Amino acid sequence: MEQARSFDGIAGLYRQARRGYPAALFDDLAERAGLGPDCQVLEVGCGTGQATVDLAARAHSVLAIDPGAQLIAEARAQTQGVPNIDYTVSRFEDLAPAKAGFDLVTSAQAWHWVDPAIGFPKAADALRPGGSFAIFGHVPMTLPEPFNSAFRTIVDHYWPGVWGSPPSQAAYLPTGPFAAMIRDSGLFGPVTHRAYAWTWSLDPDLFGRYMRTDSSYHALEESRRFAMFGAMAQAVADHGGVLHAPWETHLYIARKA
């Protein structure tokens, strides 16, 4: 959980460097999870609002929560003038949402920080009969050459033995735990999965900023971590100046049983 708390200290960087979500994902939430003008949404772990704006554009109202006060401040600044969003600084585990008060409980790139023993029952309790639970997240895929080899050499130098370990985002892949966890909770019906492939083109500056927000590396001592990120950003500059990185976004939807 120390990794999760670290995001609040870099809230401005997080807002600048993190990507939003594919429009097709929100189309699927509209079609399969009831996201629409009458929908009341509870968003768990809103961060700096990467999904909040798109949810609010389609919903009646959004209650967006996050344990990071600075993250919430950045989200508020980003959504000034959007009247149907309310923000609350809270862990989901500590929240007391209105019983059966929401049509959709959703979480973007944050559910892996939630205690499942508390999170799934609380999400189901917050949903109206027939309401939907949806979680989604971005996953970095294998990098193209020469970047994959260059980054491996750099990481092996600064943090031997780590290269090749699944990133925390891998939990959102179909091979990850979420579909089974939703099913095994006994609180929801069948799980629908959707995947969206996309490419992120990063210059050295954007790549370096993004890497500073990636919690997969936060266990490494800060000075070595930042030196490693600097060397990786330099590798992007040395190999054409742009990294066209493949990503996938994965969405899981289930209705309250």
Short mmCIF file of N, CA and C in Angstrom, two decimals, residues 5 8 42-47 63-76 85-96:
data_model
loop_
_atom_site.label_atom_id
_atom_site.label_comp_id
_atom_site.label_asym_id
_atom_site.label_seq_id
_atom_site.Cartn_x
_atom_site.Cartn_y
_atom_site.Cartn_z
N ARG A 5 0.13 4.90 -1.93
CA ARG A 5 0.19 6.23 -1.33
C ARG A 5 1.19 7.14 -2.02
N ASP A 8 0.14 10.24 -4.46
CA ASP A 8 -0.31 11.56 -4.02
C ASP A 8 0.83 12.58 -4.03
N LEU A 42 -20.50 5.63 -8.98
CA LEU A 42 -19.48 5.72 -7.94
C LEU A 42 -18.17 5.26 -8.55
N GLU A 43 -17.19 6.18 -8.62
CA GLU A 43 -15.89 5.84 -9.18
C GLU A 43 -14.88 5.66 -8.05
N VAL A 44 -14.26 4.49 -8.00
CA VAL A 44 -13.32 4.13 -6.94
C VAL A 44 -11.90 4.37 -7.44
N GLY A 45 -11.14 5.23 -6.74
CA GLY A 45 -9.77 5.50 -7.12
C GLY A 45 -9.68 6.36 -8.36
N CYS A 46 -10.23 7.57 -8.30
CA CYS A 46 -10.32 8.41 -9.49
C CYS A 46 -8.99 9.01 -9.91
N GLY A 47 -7.98 8.98 -9.03
CA GLY A 47 -6.70 9.60 -9.39
C GLY A 47 -6.88 11.07 -9.70
N LEU A 63 -19.86 10.28 -8.20
CA LEU A 63 -19.16 10.45 -6.94
C LEU A 63 -17.79 9.81 -7.12
N ALA A 64 -16.74 10.64 -7.16
CA ALA A 64 -15.38 10.16 -7.43
C ALA A 64 -14.58 10.22 -6.14
N ILE A 65 -14.02 9.07 -5.74
CA ILE A 65 -13.27 9.03 -4.49
C ILE A 65 -11.83 8.60 -4.75
N ASP A 66 -10.93 9.06 -3.88
CA ASP A 66 -9.54 8.65 -3.93
C ASP A 66 -8.92 8.97 -2.57
N PRO A 67 -8.01 8.15 -2.08
CA PRO A 67 -7.38 8.45 -0.78
C PRO A 67 -6.37 9.60 -0.84
N GLY A 68 -5.97 10.04 -2.02
CA GLY A 68 -4.96 11.08 -2.17
C GLY A 68 -5.58 12.47 -2.27
N ALA A 69 -5.33 13.31 -1.26
CA ALA A 69 -5.90 14.66 -1.28
C ALA A 69 -5.35 15.49 -2.44
N GLN A 70 -4.06 15.33 -2.75
CA GLN A 70 -3.48 16.08 -3.86
C GLN A 70 -4.00 15.57 -5.21
N LEU A 71 -4.21 14.27 -5.30
CA LEU A 71 -4.80 13.73 -6.52
C LEU A 71 -6.19 14.30 -6.75
N ILE A 72 -6.98 14.35 -5.68
CA ILE A 72 -8.32 14.92 -5.78
C ILE A 72 -8.24 16.40 -6.18
N ALA A 73 -7.28 17.13 -5.61
CA ALA A 73 -7.13 18.55 -5.96
C ALA A 73 -6.84 18.72 -7.44
N GLU A 74 -5.97 17.85 -7.99
CA GLU A 74 -5.68 17.91 -9.42
C GLU A 74 -6.91 17.56 -10.25
N ALA A 75 -7.67 16.58 -9.79
CA ALA A 75 -8.89 16.20 -10.52
C ALA A 75 -9.90 17.34 -10.51
N ARG A 76 -10.05 18.00 -9.36
CA ARG A 76 -10.97 19.14 -9.29
C ARG A 76 -10.56 20.24 -10.27
N ILE A 85 -20.03 16.25 -10.90
CA ILE A 85 -19.01 15.45 -10.23
C ILE A 85 -18.86 15.94 -8.79
N ASP A 86 -18.92 15.02 -7.85
CA ASP A 86 -18.59 15.29 -6.45
C ASP A 86 -17.36 14.47 -6.09
N TYR A 87 -16.40 15.09 -5.41
CA TYR A 87 -15.18 14.41 -5.02
C TYR A 87 -15.15 14.20 -3.51
N THR A 88 -14.60 13.06 -3.11
CA THR A 88 -14.42 12.74 -1.70
C THR A 88 -13.04 12.11 -1.51
N VAL A 89 -12.29 12.61 -0.54
CA VAL A 89 -10.99 12.02 -0.20
C VAL A 89 -11.24 10.86 0.75
N SER A 90 -11.07 9.64 0.25
CA SER A 90 -11.33 8.46 1.08
C SER A 90 -10.83 7.21 0.38
N ARG A 91 -10.36 6.25 1.17
CA ARG A 91 -10.20 4.89 0.67
C ARG A 91 -11.59 4.29 0.50
N PHE A 92 -11.75 3.41 -0.47
CA PHE A 92 -13.04 2.76 -0.65
C PHE A 92 -13.39 1.93 0.58
N GLU A 93 -12.38 1.33 1.19
CA GLU A 93 -12.61 0.50 2.37
C GLU A 93 -13.20 1.31 3.53
N ASP A 94 -12.93 2.61 3.56
CA ASP A 94 -13.40 3.47 4.65
C ASP A 94 -14.68 4.22 4.30
N LEU A 95 -15.11 4.14 3.07
CA LEU A 95 -16.29 4.88 2.62
C LEU A 95 -17.57 4.18 3.10
N ALA A 96 -18.60 4.99 3.37
CA ALA A 96 -19.92 4.45 3.69
C ALA A 96 -20.89 4.92 2.61
#
